[in-house]
Amino acid sequence: MNNAPSNLWLRFFRWYCHPDYVEDLEGDLIERFEKMAQKKGVSLAKWRFTKDVIRLFRPGIIRPINNSSNSNDYGMLNNFIKIAWRNITNQKAFSFINISGLSLGLTCFVLIFLWVNDEMSVDSFHNENIYSAYQIVTANGETHGTYNTSVGYEEERNYIPIAEVEKTVPSIESIVFYATGYELPWGHAETFQIGDKKFKLNGSRASEDFFKVFNYPLLVGDPSTALTEYSSIAISRRMASLFFNSPEEAVGETIRYENRFDLEITAIFEDITPKSSLQFEFLINWESQLTRLDWASDNVRTMVKLAENADIAQVEADMTRVLKPFVDQEESIEVTIGLQPYEDQYLVGNFVNGQPNEGRILYVKIFSGVAIFILIIACINFTNLSTARAIRRAKEVGVRKVIGSTRTSLVGQFLSESFLMSFFAMLLSLALVWVLLPAFNELTGKQIRLPLFEWKHWLAVLALIVITGFTAGSYPALFLSSLKPVKVLKGALRFSRFETWFRKGLTTFQFGLSILLLIATAVVSLQTDHIQNTNLGYDKDNLLYIRVEGESSKQDSYQRFKDLASPLPGIAMVDRSSEAPHNMGFAMAEPFDWEGRPDGTYINFMPTSVGFDFLKIMDLEVVEGRGFSRDIATDSSDAFLVNEEAVRQMQMEEPLGKWVSAWSKKGKIIGILKDYHTHSLHEPIKPIMVDVKEYEEFGVILVRTKKGRTREAIENLEKVYATVNPSYPFNYQFIDQEYEALYKNEEVMSKLSNAFAIVAIMISCLGLLGLAMFSAEQRFKEIGIRKVLGASIASIVTLFSKDFMAIVGFSFLLAAPIGWWFLSDWLQGFAYRIDLSWWIFISAGLGAVVVGFLTISFQSIKTAMSNPIDAIKNE
């Protein structure tokens, strides 16, 4: 059943679980699965069920192993290993090809397994029953979801409505707030100073229960009091080492924050592990930040710790009910609260119809499938190569059967060879993983290590050797052991039609998977190039930004910086914006209004305040009307620009001259901007409303450098910055580099796909070579007779190759529709994507045909050039 846990994993659990525990634990697993399926969907519930089954595979739960071996069993096993070793060493070329193919497949599998395990383990070290709250907003007939929650701070009452939930919902033990910042641009590095030491560090704000709920170890300090005081700050071991000699020395000291106020260091925590989705070097008391600023963002994460047996659906309903009076809800807007297990929110980060859906879990699924595919390809390759040797070993089997060997002992002999090859392949694979892991980590941005001292991973390695050896060697073992001694000793070995088609079917399936990977690689690479090279509607090259902070947040200082920097060598232009233009994170539906707004219509505008030269420095196009002008006094008080998307969503006809309002400012639309991207291409273009303010106490300073003179420009900027804002280190970011960082996942996926597709094709070619070797053995005498009768080498190569090219062609026909369906679904995650053109599939198919033909040609030419006397001399 689709809504039941996987039978495979359930049988695996029943197999390894101790009989005394199996009934109780199975009941708990199924109950947990049903709750998760009801709340979050069957797909996520199955992933959680698989994870739970694997987690339970540990000493104390697995059934005891009875040692029933005796000396005869040991002697037989020893004999199997000796003969297996002898056969491997006697057939060095065959063994090398087989072990190499298996080791390549195992290497890819292990690398992907390590990556998947690392992704699945993020946030798994925290306590259970922690949930991330997410907000579901329905407006204008559309539903959106986000992990950011509006806490709705009310300054007059010093009141945080969502905190009321903890008092009124009994199942909630604690509520924790976490925010990356309270000033635009959010998430920037902030300045700390003690004496002459000044550093910019990335950190966040958190409420007082943070260290009690989450398992971030404190080196010094008490989790219950680390963030309780108004001016509390907890810092990392690394941050403490920057300012002090030891963590103990840091506690109780004061540190200057942003040259605004002093904070008392109340705790030192261990440097945050890469296994945490939250990364911070410091945490400031969350409530104190609210009252120190005039406004608070909704860029806030809310996490709740629930009681052991809490009803999740009921808690969600209670939270929504309690918050409803405090959230500004019009009749056409509905806001509800949902809960997601905290350890899942890293993997399930996207929202569909307001609910968490997909995200990084999609890449986990994709590469898990790729790992399995490549291992299957390697096993099929082993099977075909082993079967190709059947004729050479047929007489060996006949003789063994004549002198009394049973089929069981023969199966054991051949499987032992398979297991031994699998063992050697795994040793080679682990060596390759050890060598490739640093490059793999650099590619994926991970810090993965080989878990050499963790017993469960060695158990996984052993299981992989057994599974691979059995999967790859079972068919050759069963096939060879089934041969009739009378026929093989007479030299009358023939293969049935089923056996022939089975081997061809394996090769077709193997090559089909390889072609599928080739198609996927081409599409992923093209899409990655597309999003990196798409015209964003502005010029991102040679454009950098500096955060407005300290003295630069004052009007006179900013103007002074602009006046001093603009004429410097290497500087083309200087202006400002309230947000970095490539990643605008601030969106609001209120208090925006416009002329002719239909009742109950709300739009999440992306508002931004800019300088007079913003359009010029960004190279934005005005499609209707005009831009801002210093010569028109009213532009700074009652003029707005909107983009084309805003006009569409406002349903305005002839928008020029119509009024719009934002906060306390009401003015007319003077121009329409051509749409430009303010986020990644995963998201559609957002409606933008722009007004002009030459001064704002927050935001960024934009600098356009002259082409080829960026280094000179930065050196000059640093000198000016040190003059205007001496209390803050000079820090800048390039727009193009940060834009590329938005697509890190796609870039990693593209590079990994390229590498794994190459490996898959290499292994598949070995499999095709194996089938060619088998066919050559079968048709050796036929080819000799044809040569005696005058057949040319070219005709024999053609005869020999056409069947294999048919296999490659049929593999393409199978892979193409599957690839089209899968990749069409993947591309739906991009608002702006390439078209799946026919030439992509044809190119992948032709590439596979060429590689396959070259592989077949090697064996067919070798066979065609053999001496016909060798083939017919026994006739």
PDB file of N, CA, C and O in Angstrom, residues 490-546:
ATOM      1  N   LYS A 490      31.329 -32.846 -23.469  1.00  0.00           N
ATOM      2  CA  LYS A 490      31.298 -33.127 -24.900  1.00  0.00           C
ATOM      3  C   LYS A 490      31.547 -31.881 -25.732  1.00  0.00           C
ATOM      4  O   LYS A 490      31.650 -31.950 -26.945  1.00  0.00           O
ATOM      5  N   GLY A 491      31.610 -30.721 -25.047  1.00  0.00           N
ATOM      6  CA  GLY A 491      31.791 -29.450 -25.768  1.00  0.00           C
ATOM      7  C   GLY A 491      30.522 -28.959 -26.407  1.00  0.00           C
ATOM      8  O   GLY A 491      30.565 -28.181 -27.356  1.00  0.00           O
ATOM      9  N   ALA A 492      29.379 -29.416 -25.909  1.00  0.00           N
ATOM     10  CA  ALA A 492      28.090 -29.050 -26.501  1.00  0.00           C
ATOM     11  C   ALA A 492      27.369 -27.997 -25.675  1.00  0.00           C
ATOM     12  O   ALA A 492      26.166 -28.016 -25.529  1.00  0.00           O
ATOM     13  N   LEU A 493      28.125 -27.082 -25.111  1.00  0.00           N
ATOM     14  CA  LEU A 493      27.518 -26.049 -24.265  1.00  0.00           C
ATOM     15  C   LEU A 493      26.747 -25.073 -25.132  1.00  0.00           C
ATOM     16  O   LEU A 493      27.274 -24.480 -26.057  1.00  0.00           O
ATOM     17  N   ARG A 494      25.460 -24.921 -24.827  1.00  0.00           N
ATOM     18  CA  ARG A 494      24.602 -23.967 -25.518  1.00  0.00           C
ATOM     19  C   ARG A 494      23.790 -23.184 -24.492  1.00  0.00           C
ATOM     20  O   ARG A 494      23.461 -23.702 -23.431  1.00  0.00           O
ATOM     21  N   PHE A 495      23.446 -21.978 -24.861  1.00  0.00           N
ATOM     22  CA  PHE A 495      22.680 -21.143 -23.948  1.00  0.00           C
ATOM     23  C   PHE A 495      21.267 -20.963 -24.468  1.00  0.00           C
ATOM     24  O   PHE A 495      21.052 -20.763 -25.674  1.00  0.00           O
ATOM     25  N   SER A 496      20.315 -21.044 -23.565  1.00  0.00           N
ATOM     26  CA  SER A 496      18.915 -20.926 -23.953  1.00  0.00           C
ATOM     27  C   SER A 496      18.601 -19.503 -24.390  1.00  0.00           C
ATOM     28  O   SER A 496      19.348 -18.562 -24.127  1.00  0.00           O
ATOM     29  N   ARG A 497      17.435 -19.360 -25.073  1.00  0.00           N
ATOM     30  CA  ARG A 497      17.024 -18.025 -25.503  1.00  0.00           C
ATOM     31  C   ARG A 497      16.795 -17.117 -24.295  1.00  0.00           C
ATOM     32  O   ARG A 497      17.124 -15.933 -24.344  1.00  0.00           O
ATOM     33  N   PHE A 498      16.226 -17.685 -23.224  1.00  0.00           N
ATOM     34  CA  PHE A 498      15.994 -16.876 -22.014  1.00  0.00           C
ATOM     35  C   PHE A 498      17.314 -16.341 -21.462  1.00  0.00           C
ATOM     36  O   PHE A 498      17.409 -15.160 -21.106  1.00  0.00           O
ATOM     37  N   GLU A 499      18.318 -17.225 -21.382  1.00  0.00           N
ATOM     38  CA  GLU A 499      19.609 -16.794 -20.836  1.00  0.00           C
ATOM     39  C   GLU A 499      20.238 -15.714 -21.713  1.00  0.00           C
ATOM     40  O   GLU A 499      20.816 -14.735 -21.208  1.00  0.00           O
ATOM     41  N   THR A 500      20.119 -15.861 -23.023  1.00  0.00           N
ATOM     42  CA  THR A 500      20.675 -14.853 -23.928  1.00  0.00           C
ATOM     43  C   THR A 500      19.964 -13.522 -23.761  1.00  0.00           C
ATOM     44  O   THR A 500      20.589 -12.456 -23.639  1.00  0.00           O
ATOM     45  N   TRP A 501      18.623 -13.545 -23.740  1.00  0.00           N
ATOM     46  CA  TRP A 501      17.864 -12.312 -23.587  1.00  0.00           C
ATOM     47  C   TRP A 501      18.039 -11.707 -22.199  1.00  0.00           C
ATOM     48  O   TRP A 501      17.965 -10.471 -22.050  1.00  0.00           O
ATOM     49  N   PHE A 502      18.238 -12.537 -21.207  1.00  0.00           N
ATOM     50  CA  PHE A 502      18.443 -12.013 -19.850  1.00  0.00           C
ATOM     51  C   PHE A 502      19.724 -11.180 -19.796  1.00  0.00           C
ATOM     52  O   PHE A 502      19.734 -10.076 -19.244  1.00  0.00           O
ATOM     53  N   ARG A 503      20.795 -11.697 -20.394  1.00  0.00           N
ATOM     54  CA  ARG A 503      22.054 -10.948 -20.390  1.00  0.00           C
ATOM     55  C   ARG A 503      21.938  -9.669 -21.211  1.00  0.00           C
ATOM     56  O   ARG A 503      22.443  -8.609 -20.822  1.00  0.00           O
ATOM     57  N   LYS A 504      21.259  -9.756 -22.353  1.00  0.00           N
ATOM     58  CA  LYS A 504      21.064  -8.552 -23.150  1.00  0.00           C
ATOM     59  C   LYS A 504      20.178  -7.540 -22.407  1.00  0.00           C
ATOM     60  O   LYS A 504      20.388  -6.329 -22.497  1.00  0.00           O
ATOM     61  N   GLY A 505      19.185  -8.077 -21.687  1.00  0.00           N
ATOM     62  CA  GLY A 505      18.323  -7.192 -20.907  1.00  0.00           C
ATOM     63  C   GLY A 505      19.091  -6.467 -19.818  1.00  0.00           C
ATOM     64  O   GLY A 505      18.861  -5.275 -19.574  1.00  0.00           O
ATOM     65  N   LEU A 506      20.013  -7.186 -19.170  1.00  0.00           N
ATOM     66  CA  LEU A 506      20.842  -6.537 -18.152  1.00  0.00           C
ATOM     67  C   LEU A 506      21.673  -5.418 -18.744  1.00  0.00           C
ATOM     68  O   LEU A 506      21.773  -4.318 -18.183  1.00  0.00           O
ATOM     69  N   THR A 507      22.268  -5.695 -19.913  1.00  0.00           N
ATOM     70  CA  THR A 507      23.095  -4.675 -20.550  1.00  0.00           C
ATOM     71  C   THR A 507      22.250  -3.491 -21.019  1.00  0.00           C
ATOM     72  O   THR A 507      22.662  -2.328 -20.901  1.00  0.00           O
ATOM     73  N   THR A 508      21.057  -3.773 -21.541  1.00  0.00           N
ATOM     74  CA  THR A 508      20.158  -2.690 -21.954  1.00  0.00           C
ATOM     75  C   THR A 508      19.789  -1.821 -20.768  1.00  0.00           C
ATOM     76  O   THR A 508      19.814  -0.581 -20.843  1.00  0.00           O
ATOM     77  N   PHE A 509      19.443  -2.455 -19.659  1.00  0.00           N
ATOM     78  CA  PHE A 509      19.082  -1.707 -18.451  1.00  0.00           C
ATOM     79  C   PHE A 509      20.275  -0.882 -17.958  1.00  0.00           C
ATOM     80  O   PHE A 509      20.135   0.287 -17.576  1.00  0.00           O
ATOM     81  N   GLN A 510      21.438  -1.506 -17.987  1.00  0.00           N
ATOM     82  CA  GLN A 510      22.654  -0.835 -17.527  1.00  0.00           C
ATOM     83  C   GLN A 510      22.962   0.389 -18.389  1.00  0.00           C
ATOM     84  O   GLN A 510      23.211   1.493 -17.872  1.00  0.00           O
ATOM     85  N   PHE A 511      22.938   0.221 -19.690  1.00  0.00           N
ATOM     86  CA  PHE A 511      23.238   1.335 -20.571  1.00  0.00           C
ATOM     87  C   PHE A 511      22.125   2.378 -20.531  1.00  0.00           C
ATOM     88  O   PHE A 511      22.373   3.584 -20.679  1.00  0.00           O
ATOM     89  N   GLY A 512      20.887   1.929 -20.317  1.00  0.00           N
ATOM     90  CA  GLY A 512      19.778   2.875 -20.188  1.00  0.00           C
ATOM     91  C   GLY A 512      19.975   3.804 -19.003  1.00  0.00           C
ATOM     92  O   GLY A 512      19.721   5.014 -19.099  1.00  0.00           O
ATOM     93  N   LEU A 513      20.420   3.256 -17.869  1.00  0.00           N
ATOM     94  CA  LEU A 513      20.707   4.091 -16.708  1.00  0.00           C
ATOM     95  C   LEU A 513      21.818   5.089 -17.011  1.00  0.00           C
ATOM     96  O   LEU A 513      21.758   6.258 -16.598  1.00  0.00           O
ATOM     97  N   SER A 514      22.831   4.636 -17.725  1.00  0.00           N
ATOM     98  CA  SER A 514      23.937   5.530 -18.075  1.00  0.00           C
ATOM     99  C   SER A 514      23.472   6.659 -18.984  1.00  0.00           C
ATOM    100  O   SER A 514      23.856   7.819 -18.805  1.00  0.00           O
ATOM    101  N   ILE A 515      22.631   6.335 -19.976  1.00  0.00           N
ATOM    102  CA  ILE A 515      22.115   7.369 -20.865  1.00  0.00           C
ATOM    103  C   ILE A 515      21.235   8.339 -20.088  1.00  0.00           C
ATOM    104  O   ILE A 515      21.261   9.560 -20.326  1.00  0.00           O
ATOM    105  N   LEU A 516      20.445   7.804 -19.145  1.00  0.00           N
ATOM    106  CA  LEU A 516      19.610   8.661 -18.296  1.00  0.00           C
ATOM    107  C   LEU A 516      20.473   9.658 -17.526  1.00  0.00           C
ATOM    108  O   LEU A 516      20.141  10.847 -17.424  1.00  0.00           O
ATOM    109  N   LEU A 517      21.600   9.183 -16.987  1.00  0.00           N
ATOM    110  CA  LEU A 517      22.508  10.079 -16.277  1.00  0.00           C
ATOM    111  C   LEU A 517      23.130  11.101 -17.226  1.00  0.00           C
ATOM    112  O   LEU A 517      23.329  12.271 -16.861  1.00  0.00           O
ATOM    113  N   LEU A 518      23.437  10.682 -18.460  1.00  0.00           N
ATOM    114  CA  LEU A 518      23.980  11.620 -19.447  1.00  0.00           C
ATOM    115  C   LEU A 518      22.974  12.726 -19.760  1.00  0.00           C
ATOM    116  O   LEU A 518      23.321  13.916 -19.815  1.00  0.00           O
ATOM    117  N   ILE A 519      21.717  12.351 -19.970  1.00  0.00           N
ATOM    118  CA  ILE A 519      20.676  13.341 -20.257  1.00  0.00           C
ATOM    119  C   ILE A 519      20.511  14.293 -19.077  1.00  0.00           C
ATOM    120  O   ILE A 519      20.439  15.516 -19.247  1.00  0.00           O
ATOM    121  N   ALA A 520      20.464  13.726 -17.861  1.00  0.00           N
ATOM    122  CA  ALA A 520      20.302  14.552 -16.664  1.00  0.00           C
ATOM    123  C   ALA A 520      21.477  15.511 -16.510  1.00  0.00           C
ATOM    124  O   ALA A 520      21.303  16.688 -16.163  1.00  0.00           O
ATOM    125  N   THR A 521      22.672  15.015 -16.780  1.00  0.00           N
ATOM    126  CA  THR A 521      23.863  15.864 -16.674  1.00  0.00           C
ATOM    127  C   THR A 521      23.788  17.029 -17.646  1.00  0.00           C
ATOM    128  O   THR A 521      24.083  18.185 -17.292  1.00  0.00           O
ATOM    129  N   ALA A 522      23.375  16.749 -18.883  1.00  0.00           N
ATOM    130  CA  ALA A 522      23.272  17.813 -19.884  1.00  0.00           C
ATOM    131  C   ALA A 522      22.248  18.861 -19.462  1.00  0.00           C
ATOM    132  O   ALA A 522      22.510  20.073 -19.544  1.00  0.00           O
ATOM    133  N   VAL A 523      21.089  18.422 -18.971  1.00  0.00           N
ATOM    134  CA  VAL A 523      20.035  19.363 -18.596  1.00  0.00           C
ATOM    135  C   VAL A 523      20.439  20.183 -17.382  1.00  0.00           C
ATOM    136  O   VAL A 523      20.246  21.410 -17.348  1.00  0.00           O
ATOM    137  N   VAL A 524      21.006  19.531 -16.377  1.00  0.00           N
ATOM    138  CA  VAL A 524      21.422  20.254 -15.167  1.00  0.00           C
ATOM    139  C   VAL A 524      22.493  21.282 -15.507  1.00  0.00           C
ATOM    140  O   VAL A 524      22.460  22.417 -15.018  1.00  0.00           O
ATOM    141  N   SER A 525      23.446  20.898 -16.352  1.00  0.00           N
ATOM    142  CA  SER A 525      24.506  21.833 -16.734  1.00  0.00           C
ATOM    143  C   SER A 525      23.946  23.023 -17.505  1.00  0.00           C
ATOM    144  O   SER A 525      24.323  24.175 -17.267  1.00  0.00           O
ATOM    145  N   LEU A 526      23.024  22.756 -18.429  1.00  0.00           N
ATOM    146  CA  LEU A 526      22.429  23.838 -19.216  1.00  0.00           C
ATOM    147  C   LEU A 526      21.606  24.774 -18.331  1.00  0.00           C
ATOM    148  O   LEU A 526      21.649  26.000 -18.500  1.00  0.00           O
ATOM    149  N   GLN A 527      20.856  24.194 -17.380  1.00  0.00           N
ATOM    150  CA  GLN A 527      20.054  25.031 -16.482  1.00  0.00           C
ATOM    151  C   GLN A 527      20.947  25.862 -15.568  1.00  0.00           C
ATOM    152  O   GLN A 527      20.672  27.029 -15.301  1.00  0.00           O
ATOM    153  N   THR A 528      22.033  25.269 -15.095  1.00  0.00           N
ATOM    154  CA  THR A 528      22.969  26.011 -14.247  1.00  0.00           C
ATOM    155  C   THR A 528      23.593  27.170 -15.019  1.00  0.00           C
ATOM    156  O   THR A 528      23.694  28.290 -14.504  1.00  0.00           O
ATOM    157  N   ASP A 529      24.000  26.909 -16.266  1.00  0.00           N
ATOM    158  CA  ASP A 529      24.530  27.990 -17.093  1.00  0.00           C
ATOM    159  C   ASP A 529      23.469  29.056 -17.348  1.00  0.00           C
ATOM    160  O   ASP A 529      23.765  30.262 -17.372  1.00  0.00           O
ATOM    161  N   HIS A 530      22.240  28.609 -17.535  1.00  0.00           N
ATOM    162  CA  HIS A 530      21.147  29.542 -17.821  1.00  0.00           C
ATOM    163  C   HIS A 530      20.928  30.512 -16.661  1.00  0.00           C
ATOM    164  O   HIS A 530      20.837  31.727 -16.872  1.00  0.00           O
ATOM    165  N   ILE A 531      20.869  29.991 -15.424  1.00  0.00           N
ATOM    166  CA  ILE A 531      20.588  30.872 -14.292  1.00  0.00           C
ATOM    167  C   ILE A 531      21.777  31.765 -13.953  1.00  0.00           C
ATOM    168  O   ILE A 531      21.601  32.834 -13.366  1.00  0.00           O
ATOM    169  N   GLN A 532      22.981  31.310 -14.329  1.00  0.00           N
ATOM    170  CA  GLN A 532      24.150  32.142 -14.046  1.00  0.00           C
ATOM    171  C   GLN A 532      24.383  33.203 -15.108  1.00  0.00           C
ATOM    172  O   GLN A 532      25.073  34.194 -14.854  1.00  0.00           O
ATOM    173  N   ASN A 533      23.807  33.006 -16.287  1.00  0.00           N
ATOM    174  CA  ASN A 533      24.061  33.939 -17.383  1.00  0.00           C
ATOM    175  C   ASN A 533      22.803  34.663 -17.867  1.00  0.00           C
ATOM    176  O   ASN A 533      22.871  35.436 -18.821  1.00  0.00           O
ATOM    177  N   THR A 534      21.679  34.411 -17.218  1.00  0.00           N
ATOM    178  CA  THR A 534      20.453  35.105 -17.609  1.00  0.00           C
ATOM    179  C   THR A 534      20.572  36.599 -17.342  1.00  0.00           C
ATOM    180  O   THR A 534      21.129  37.021 -16.329  1.00  0.00           O
ATOM    181  N   ASN A 535      20.044  37.394 -18.254  1.00  0.00           N
ATOM    182  CA  ASN A 535      20.005  38.836 -18.054  1.00  0.00           C
ATOM    183  C   ASN A 535      19.069  39.151 -16.889  1.00  0.00           C
ATOM    184  O   ASN A 535      17.862  38.904 -16.954  1.00  0.00           O
ATOM    185  N   LEU A 536      19.607  39.692 -15.818  1.00  0.00           N
ATOM    186  CA  LEU A 536      18.829  39.953 -14.611  1.00  0.00           C
ATOM    187  C   LEU A 536      18.045  41.252 -14.683  1.00  0.00           C
ATOM    188  O   LEU A 536      17.280  41.569 -13.776  1.00  0.00           O
ATOM    189  N   GLY A 537      18.243  42.002 -15.733  1.00  0.00           N
ATOM    190  CA  GLY A 537      17.588  43.297 -15.832  1.00  0.00           C
ATOM    191  C   GLY A 537      18.455  44.415 -15.296  1.00  0.00           C
ATOM    192  O   GLY A 537      18.059  45.589 -15.337  1.00  0.00           O
ATOM    193  N   TYR A 538      19.617  44.066 -14.774  1.00  0.00           N
ATOM    194  CA  TYR A 538      20.593  45.073 -14.330  1.00  0.00           C
ATOM    195  C   TYR A 538      21.986  44.496 -14.528  1.00  0.00           C
ATOM    196  O   TYR A 538      22.151  43.294 -14.760  1.00  0.00           O
ATOM    197  N   ASP A 539      22.985  45.347 -14.435  1.00  0.00           N
ATOM    198  CA  ASP A 539      24.369  44.924 -14.650  1.00  0.00           C
ATOM    199  C   ASP A 539      24.999  44.585 -13.295  1.00  0.00           C
ATOM    200  O   ASP A 539      25.241  45.477 -12.481  1.00  0.00           O
ATOM    201  N   LYS A 540      25.241  43.304 -13.050  1.00  0.00           N
ATOM    202  CA  LYS A 540      25.786  42.883 -11.755  1.00  0.00           C
ATOM    203  C   LYS A 540      27.310  42.886 -11.721  1.00  0.00           C
ATOM    204  O   LYS A 540      27.906  42.739 -10.648  1.00  0.00           O
ATOM    205  N   ASP A 541      27.952  43.038 -12.850  1.00  0.00           N
ATOM    206  CA  ASP A 541      29.414  43.004 -12.906  1.00  0.00           C
ATOM    207  C   ASP A 541      30.008  44.317 -12.395  1.00  0.00           C
ATOM    208  O   ASP A 541      29.450  45.404 -12.609  1.00  0.00           O
ATOM    209  N   ASN A 542      31.150  44.208 -11.742  1.00  0.00           N
ATOM    210  CA  ASN A 542      31.881  45.379 -11.233  1.00  0.00           C
ATOM    211  C   ASN A 542      31.032  46.215 -10.274  1.00  0.00           C
ATOM    212  O   ASN A 542      31.171  47.433 -10.187  1.00  0.00           O
ATOM    213  N   LEU A 543      30.107  45.537  -9.578  1.00  0.00           N
ATOM    214  CA  LEU A 543      29.224  46.229  -8.636  1.00  0.00           C
ATOM    215  C   LEU A 543      29.408  45.609  -7.259  1.00  0.00           C
ATOM    216  O   LEU A 543      29.284  44.393  -7.093  1.00  0.00           O
ATOM    217  N   LEU A 544      29.724  46.454  -6.271  1.00  0.00           N
ATOM    218  CA  LEU A 544      29.882  45.972  -4.902  1.00  0.00           C
ATOM    219  C   LEU A 544      29.058  46.838  -3.964  1.00  0.00           C
ATOM    220  O   LEU A 544      28.577  47.903  -4.340  1.00  0.00           O
ATOM    221  N   TYR A 545      28.874  46.315  -2.742  1.00  0.00           N
ATOM    222  CA  TYR A 545      28.140  47.121  -1.760  1.00  0.00           C
ATOM    223  C   TYR A 545      28.829  47.050  -0.408  1.00  0.00           C
ATOM    224  O   TYR A 545      29.523  46.091  -0.077  1.00  0.00           O
ATOM    225  N   ILE A 546      28.636  48.139   0.355  1.00  0.00           N
ATOM    226  CA  ILE A 546      29.185  48.278   1.704  1.00  0.00           C
ATOM    227  C   ILE A 546      28.019  48.556   2.631  1.00  0.00           C
ATOM    228  O   ILE A 546      27.165  49.401   2.335  1.00  0.00           O
TER     229      ILE A 546
END
